[in-house]
Amino acid sequence: MAVSEGVLLGMGNPLLDISAVVDDDFLAKYDIKLNNAILAEDKHLPMYDELANKSNVEYIAGGATQNSIRVAQWMLQTPGATSYMGCIGKDKFGEEMKKNAQAAGVTAHYYEDETAPTGTCAVCVVGGERSLIANLSAANCYKSEHLKRPENWALVEKAKYTYIAGFFLTVSPESIQLVAEHAAANNKVFLHNLSAPFICEFFRDAQEKVLPYVDYIFGNETEAKIFAKVRGWETENIEEIALKISQLPLALGKQKRTAVITQGADPVIVAEDGKVKTFPVILLPKEKLVDTNGAGDAFVGGFLSQLVQGKSIEDCVKAGCYAANVIIQCSGCTYPEKPDFN
């Protein structure tokens, strides 16, 4: 089925992944460890330009929501079916981000901050293993004023489905609220992600405000357990937690909520209408695994690509598992030219 232009909108923190193969001396110089993910400190800051000057450097548009939107766009293969908003800086990395979104077929309306540089994530690769160093920077500067501009609000009006990951709660809860309320008032679908244990733990109030508007909530087993723990639910049973999340109160105009919890190589759990279903994932032999960076984002992207076409929950989960399986066989959140999903 053909999808309408701009049917799916995402908002989030755009980070440019700067990925390069380095050596042990480079790791030692910047005091970084493989298989680690950290936030940048002052000592790491010169590293970004050094990576950018390497001959094998790859620029990959990253950030959780942007990854999901790009994967949905790739699965749909209809130019302009998706759009995205977030904040970048006025610099060469910002230009890379714009080029990357355009090449992916995503309509991106970036808010360009005059003072902060574009958020980046350094991806240092040695022998196929990677270390991530994230610097939010401009991504942290998104303002709801940008969203309210007519040319940007038009993307909200056009979209029938809007996805915003939990990470954006730390940046612009006001923007999330505006979009969530619009969706409720106009019978549209609003999707959200638990995103990280620290969001569930330390941004609970912001999360609570958004949840009544959420039609589909995604998360993984670790996030689901923390979500339950901070609410004193006294259970670590993921099926039980998924069911309880699906049954939390709904805003006026919302009919039901579906909770979708992934568990790595274990089955995906879907709770809706008071029932729980599980779906097996596609298992991948160890030797084919490149990195799991972006697997959860890709799952959401695959899921969304079918949901916007009105497909069944089974088809949505199947597409999510397919997309995640492809992404873990590529570096970062990248994919082959065309999907092979049916």
Short mmCIF file of C-alpha atoms in Angstrom, two decimals:
data_model
loop_
_atom_site.label_atom_id
_atom_site.label_comp_id
_atom_site.label_asym_id
_atom_site.label_seq_id
_atom_site.Cartn_x
_atom_site.Cartn_y
_atom_site.Cartn_z
CA MET A 1 0.00 0.00 0.00
CA ALA A 2 1.30 3.47 -0.87
CA VAL A 3 1.84 5.72 2.13
CA SER A 4 1.17 9.45 2.15
CA GLU A 5 3.97 12.01 2.26
CA GLY A 6 5.10 12.79 5.81
CA VAL A 7 2.89 10.07 7.33
CA LEU A 8 5.51 9.48 10.05
CA LEU A 9 7.24 12.19 12.11
CA GLY A 10 10.09 11.77 14.58
CA MET A 11 11.57 14.26 17.03
CA GLY A 12 14.73 13.75 19.01
CA ASN A 13 18.44 14.35 19.57
CA PRO A 14 20.34 14.24 16.27
CA LEU A 15 23.90 13.06 16.84
CA LEU A 16 26.41 12.55 14.07
CA ASP A 17 28.27 9.28 14.54
CA ILE A 18 31.89 9.81 13.54
CA SER A 19 33.16 6.30 13.01
CA ALA A 20 36.73 5.32 12.16
CA VAL A 21 39.13 2.43 12.58
CA VAL A 22 41.84 3.55 15.01
CA ASP A 23 44.72 1.82 16.82
CA ASP A 24 45.65 1.07 20.42
CA ASP A 25 47.79 4.23 20.62
CA PHE A 26 44.72 6.32 19.78
CA LEU A 27 42.70 4.60 22.54
CA ALA A 28 45.54 5.16 25.02
CA LYS A 29 45.95 8.82 24.00
CA TYR A 30 42.32 9.62 24.81
CA ASP A 31 42.02 7.13 27.67
CA ILE A 32 39.11 5.16 26.16
CA LYS A 33 38.18 1.50 26.49
CA LEU A 34 36.65 -0.82 23.92
CA ASN A 35 33.01 -1.95 24.30
CA ASN A 36 32.31 1.10 26.39
CA ALA A 37 29.82 3.97 25.98
CA ILE A 38 30.45 7.22 27.84
CA LEU A 39 29.71 10.93 27.74
CA ALA A 40 32.59 13.11 26.58
CA GLU A 41 34.80 14.95 29.05
CA ASP A 42 37.13 17.85 28.24
CA LYS A 43 40.06 15.49 27.55
CA HIS A 44 38.08 13.84 24.73
CA LEU A 45 37.16 17.00 22.85
CA PRO A 46 40.17 17.22 20.45
CA MET A 47 39.51 13.61 19.45
CA TYR A 48 36.51 14.48 17.28
CA ASP A 49 38.56 16.52 14.79
CA GLU A 50 41.31 13.93 14.79
CA LEU A 51 38.78 11.24 13.86
CA ALA A 52 37.30 13.51 11.19
CA ASN A 53 40.73 13.80 9.54
CA LYS A 54 41.24 10.02 9.22
CA SER A 55 41.05 8.68 5.66
CA ASN A 56 38.67 5.84 6.63
CA VAL A 57 36.22 8.04 8.56
CA GLU A 58 32.49 7.39 8.09
CA TYR A 59 29.77 9.88 8.97
CA ILE A 60 26.52 8.20 9.97
CA ALA A 61 23.51 10.23 11.08
CA GLY A 62 22.73 8.86 14.54
CA GLY A 63 20.64 9.55 17.62
CA ALA A 64 17.96 7.09 18.69
CA THR A 65 14.84 8.59 17.10
CA GLN A 66 16.65 9.66 13.95
CA ASN A 67 17.94 6.07 13.57
CA SER A 68 14.39 4.69 13.88
CA ILE A 69 13.03 7.21 11.34
CA ARG A 70 15.82 6.44 8.86
CA VAL A 71 15.18 2.69 9.17
CA ALA A 72 11.41 3.18 8.69
CA GLN A 73 12.16 5.32 5.62
CA TRP A 74 14.49 2.61 4.25
CA MET A 75 11.85 -0.08 4.80
CA LEU A 76 9.13 2.01 3.15
CA GLN A 77 11.19 3.03 0.09
CA THR A 78 8.81 5.96 -0.54
CA PRO A 79 10.79 9.23 -0.64
CA GLY A 80 9.51 11.78 1.89
CA ALA A 81 7.26 9.31 3.73
CA THR A 82 9.01 10.32 6.96
CA SER A 83 10.11 13.58 8.55
CA TYR A 84 12.28 14.52 11.52
CA MET A 85 13.04 17.48 13.79
CA GLY A 86 15.88 18.08 16.25
CA CYS A 87 18.63 20.59 16.95
CA ILE A 88 22.03 20.80 15.23
CA GLY A 89 24.74 23.47 15.14
CA LYS A 90 25.80 25.71 12.27
CA ASP A 91 28.97 23.81 11.39
CA LYS A 92 30.45 21.15 9.09
CA PHE A 93 28.99 18.31 11.17
CA GLY A 94 25.56 19.94 10.88
CA GLU A 95 26.01 20.04 7.11
CA GLU A 96 26.95 16.33 7.14
CA MET A 97 23.76 15.62 9.11
CA LYS A 98 21.61 17.45 6.55
CA LYS A 99 23.27 15.60 3.64
CA ASN A 100 22.82 12.27 5.39
CA ALA A 101 19.11 12.81 6.10
CA GLN A 102 18.54 13.91 2.51
CA ALA A 103 20.33 10.84 1.13
CA ALA A 104 18.16 8.65 3.38
CA GLY A 105 14.98 10.22 1.93
CA VAL A 106 13.93 11.78 5.25
CA THR A 107 12.47 15.31 5.27
CA ALA A 108 14.53 16.89 8.07
CA HIS A 109 13.70 20.29 9.55
CA TYR A 110 16.61 20.94 11.88
CA TYR A 111 16.64 23.80 14.34
CA GLU A 112 20.10 25.34 13.92
CA ASP A 113 21.61 26.67 17.10
CA GLU A 114 23.93 29.67 16.68
CA THR A 115 26.18 28.89 19.64
CA ALA A 116 26.49 25.14 20.28
CA PRO A 117 28.22 22.68 17.92
CA THR A 118 26.31 19.73 16.43
CA GLY A 119 26.04 16.80 18.82
CA THR A 120 28.40 13.99 17.97
CA CYS A 121 29.15 10.43 18.97
CA ALA A 122 32.69 9.22 18.42
CA VAL A 123 32.78 5.58 17.35
CA CYS A 124 36.33 4.23 17.69
CA VAL A 125 36.80 0.81 16.15
CA VAL A 126 39.68 -1.60 16.83
CA GLY A 127 39.45 -5.19 15.55
CA GLY A 128 35.70 -4.92 15.01
CA GLU A 129 35.08 -3.81 18.60
CA ARG A 130 33.95 -0.28 19.27
CA SER A 131 33.94 2.42 21.91
CA LEU A 132 31.31 5.20 21.98
CA ILE A 133 31.88 8.71 23.31
CA ALA A 134 28.80 10.97 23.06
CA ASN A 135 28.71 14.76 23.20
CA LEU A 136 25.07 16.05 23.13
CA SER A 137 25.93 19.71 22.61
CA ALA A 138 23.43 21.39 20.22
CA ALA A 139 20.98 18.46 20.47
CA ASN A 140 20.35 19.70 24.01
CA CYS A 141 19.23 23.14 22.74
CA TYR A 142 15.96 22.29 20.96
CA LYS A 143 13.19 24.80 21.77
CA SER A 144 9.42 24.49 21.31
CA GLU A 145 9.53 27.88 19.49
CA HIS A 146 11.03 26.00 16.52
CA LEU A 147 8.23 23.45 16.60
CA LYS A 148 5.59 26.22 16.64
CA ARG A 149 6.86 27.86 13.43
CA PRO A 150 4.24 27.28 10.68
CA GLU A 151 6.61 25.40 8.33
CA ASN A 152 7.52 22.98 11.15
CA TRP A 153 4.10 22.60 12.72
CA ALA A 154 2.98 21.65 9.17
CA LEU A 155 5.00 18.42 9.61
CA VAL A 156 3.00 17.69 12.78
CA GLU A 157 -0.28 18.39 10.96
CA LYS A 158 0.71 16.15 8.05
CA ALA A 159 1.84 13.18 10.18
CA LYS A 160 -0.60 10.47 11.17
CA TYR A 161 2.03 8.78 13.38
CA THR A 162 4.57 10.54 15.61
CA TYR A 163 7.47 8.82 17.38
CA ILE A 164 9.58 10.46 20.08
CA ALA A 165 12.06 8.46 22.17
CA GLY A 166 12.43 9.03 25.92
CA PHE A 167 15.82 10.72 25.44
CA PHE A 168 14.00 13.87 24.26
CA LEU A 169 12.36 14.21 27.70
CA THR A 170 15.67 15.62 28.96
CA VAL A 171 15.66 18.28 26.22
CA SER A 172 12.16 19.59 25.45
CA PRO A 173 9.27 18.03 27.39
CA GLU A 174 7.17 21.01 26.26
CA SER A 175 7.59 20.03 22.59
CA ILE A 176 6.61 16.44 23.39
CA GLN A 177 3.48 17.62 25.20
CA LEU A 178 2.39 19.83 22.28
CA VAL A 179 2.71 16.94 19.80
CA ALA A 180 1.13 14.39 22.16
CA GLU A 181 -1.90 16.62 22.79
CA HIS A 182 -2.28 17.30 19.06
CA ALA A 183 -2.31 13.53 18.40
CA ALA A 184 -4.98 12.93 21.06
CA ALA A 185 -7.19 15.76 19.77
CA ASN A 186 -6.92 14.60 16.15
CA ASN A 187 -7.23 10.84 16.52
CA LYS A 188 -3.58 10.26 15.54
CA VAL A 189 -1.10 7.70 16.83
CA PHE A 190 1.62 8.76 19.28
CA LEU A 191 4.55 6.43 20.00
CA HIS A 192 7.20 6.64 22.70
CA ASN A 193 10.19 4.72 24.06
CA LEU A 194 11.40 4.13 27.61
CA SER A 195 14.88 4.59 26.04
CA ALA A 196 17.15 4.10 29.06
CA PRO A 197 17.10 3.18 32.75
CA PHE A 198 18.18 6.73 33.70
CA ILE A 199 15.11 8.16 31.91
CA CYS A 200 12.77 5.84 33.83
CA GLU A 201 14.55 6.62 37.08
CA PHE A 202 15.42 10.33 36.99
CA PHE A 203 12.90 11.76 34.51
CA ARG A 204 9.90 9.93 35.88
CA ASP A 205 7.79 13.08 36.30
CA ALA A 206 8.25 14.14 32.68
CA GLN A 207 7.59 10.55 31.59
CA GLU A 208 4.39 10.36 33.68
CA LYS A 209 3.02 13.47 31.96
CA VAL A 210 3.50 11.94 28.50
CA LEU A 211 2.36 8.35 29.16
CA PRO A 212 -1.43 8.96 29.09
CA TYR A 213 -1.06 10.13 25.47
CA VAL A 214 1.02 7.15 24.33
CA ASP A 215 -0.64 4.59 22.03
CA TYR A 216 2.47 2.42 21.60
CA ILE A 217 5.29 2.27 24.13
CA PHE A 218 8.58 0.51 23.34
CA GLY A 219 11.38 -0.54 25.66
CA ASN A 220 13.79 -3.36 26.48
CA GLU A 221 13.76 -5.73 29.45
CA THR A 222 16.24 -3.67 31.53
CA GLU A 223 14.20 -0.48 31.11
CA ALA A 224 10.94 -2.32 31.84
CA LYS A 225 12.34 -3.66 35.14
CA ILE A 226 13.49 -0.19 36.25
CA PHE A 227 10.12 1.29 35.20
CA ALA A 228 8.37 -1.28 37.43
CA LYS A 229 10.84 -0.83 40.29
CA VAL A 230 10.42 2.97 40.58
CA ARG A 231 6.65 2.43 40.73
CA GLY A 232 6.94 -0.21 43.45
CA TRP A 233 5.32 -2.94 41.34
CA GLU A 234 7.37 -5.66 43.02
CA THR A 235 7.69 -7.90 39.99
CA GLU A 236 10.51 -8.64 37.54
CA ASN A 237 8.25 -10.67 35.26
CA ILE A 238 8.48 -8.85 31.92
CA GLU A 239 5.11 -10.11 30.64
CA GLU A 240 3.42 -8.87 33.81
CA ILE A 241 5.20 -5.49 33.58
CA ALA A 242 4.30 -5.08 29.89
CA LEU A 243 0.65 -5.77 30.71
CA LYS A 244 0.65 -3.24 33.57
CA ILE A 245 2.26 -0.58 31.36
CA SER A 246 -0.38 -1.19 28.67
CA GLN A 247 -3.09 -0.71 31.30
CA LEU A 248 -1.86 2.61 32.77
CA PRO A 249 -4.45 5.44 32.51
CA LEU A 250 -5.16 6.96 29.09
CA ALA A 251 -5.80 10.59 28.13
CA LEU A 252 -9.19 11.64 26.85
CA GLY A 253 -9.69 10.46 23.27
CA LYS A 254 -7.26 7.52 23.55
CA GLN A 255 -8.72 4.03 23.11
CA LYS A 256 -5.93 1.67 24.17
CA ARG A 257 -2.20 1.29 24.65
CA THR A 258 0.11 -1.40 23.28
CA ALA A 259 3.37 -2.14 25.12
CA VAL A 260 6.20 -3.71 23.10
CA ILE A 261 9.20 -4.97 25.07
CA THR A 262 12.29 -6.44 23.38
CA GLN A 263 14.68 -8.78 25.17
CA GLY A 264 17.77 -9.07 22.95
CA ALA A 265 17.85 -12.63 21.59
CA ASP A 266 14.78 -13.62 23.66
CA PRO A 267 11.21 -13.25 22.35
CA VAL A 268 9.53 -9.87 21.88
CA ILE A 269 6.64 -9.30 24.30
CA VAL A 270 3.50 -7.48 23.16
CA ALA A 271 0.78 -6.54 25.65
CA GLU A 272 -2.56 -5.10 24.50
CA ASP A 273 -6.28 -5.55 25.21
CA GLY A 274 -5.45 -7.26 28.52
CA LYS A 275 -3.50 -10.05 26.79
CA VAL A 276 0.18 -10.86 26.25
CA LYS A 277 1.70 -12.40 23.12
CA THR A 278 5.32 -13.35 22.50
CA PHE A 279 7.16 -13.41 19.17
CA PRO A 280 10.52 -15.11 18.58
CA VAL A 281 13.35 -13.04 17.10
CA ILE A 282 15.61 -14.05 14.20
CA LEU A 283 18.69 -15.59 15.77
CA LEU A 284 22.05 -14.64 14.29
CA PRO A 285 25.17 -16.80 14.42
CA LYS A 286 27.87 -15.07 16.54
CA GLU A 287 30.32 -14.76 13.64
CA LYS A 288 27.86 -12.62 11.64
CA LEU A 289 27.43 -10.06 14.43
CA VAL A 290 29.21 -6.78 13.66
CA ASP A 291 27.80 -4.66 16.49
CA THR A 292 24.51 -4.28 18.33
CA ASN A 293 24.70 -0.47 18.05
CA GLY A 294 21.27 0.71 16.87
CA ALA A 295 19.48 -2.67 17.16
CA GLY A 296 16.66 -1.34 19.36
CA ASP A 297 16.29 1.77 17.19
CA ALA A 298 16.10 -0.41 14.08
CA PHE A 299 13.45 -2.65 15.67
CA VAL A 300 11.24 0.41 16.21
CA GLY A 301 11.91 1.62 12.65
CA GLY A 302 10.91 -1.71 11.13
CA PHE A 303 7.81 -1.88 13.35
CA LEU A 304 6.77 1.65 12.34
CA SER A 305 7.20 0.92 8.63
CA GLN A 306 4.39 -1.63 8.80
CA LEU A 307 2.22 0.17 11.34
CA VAL A 308 1.88 3.24 9.08
CA GLN A 309 0.62 0.88 6.36
CA GLY A 310 -2.11 -0.45 8.66
CA LYS A 311 -0.52 -3.89 9.02
CA SER A 312 -1.18 -6.33 11.89
CA ILE A 313 0.86 -6.31 15.10
CA GLU A 314 2.41 -9.64 13.96
CA ASP A 315 3.65 -8.03 10.75
CA CYS A 316 4.95 -5.00 12.66
CA VAL A 317 6.98 -7.17 15.05
CA LYS A 318 8.25 -9.33 12.18
CA ALA A 319 9.49 -6.23 10.35
CA GLY A 320 11.07 -4.93 13.55
CA CYS A 321 12.97 -8.17 14.03
CA TYR A 322 14.03 -8.16 10.38
CA ALA A 323 15.40 -4.60 10.58
CA ALA A 324 17.26 -5.25 13.86
CA ASN A 325 18.79 -8.39 12.35
CA VAL A 326 20.10 -6.39 9.36
CA ILE A 327 21.50 -3.55 11.49
CA ILE A 328 23.52 -5.80 13.81
CA GLN A 329 25.31 -7.14 10.73
CA CYS A 330 26.42 -3.60 9.71
CA SER A 331 28.54 -0.97 11.44
CA GLY A 332 26.41 1.52 13.37
CA CYS A 333 22.84 2.07 12.25
CA THR A 334 23.50 1.47 8.55
CA TYR A 335 21.84 -0.85 6.06
CA PRO A 336 22.10 -2.20 2.49
CA GLU A 337 20.58 -0.20 -0.38
CA LYS A 338 17.23 -2.03 -0.42
CA PRO A 339 15.40 -4.08 2.20
CA ASP A 340 14.58 -7.71 1.49
CA PHE A 341 11.48 -7.99 3.68
CA ASN A 342 8.15 -9.50 2.71
#
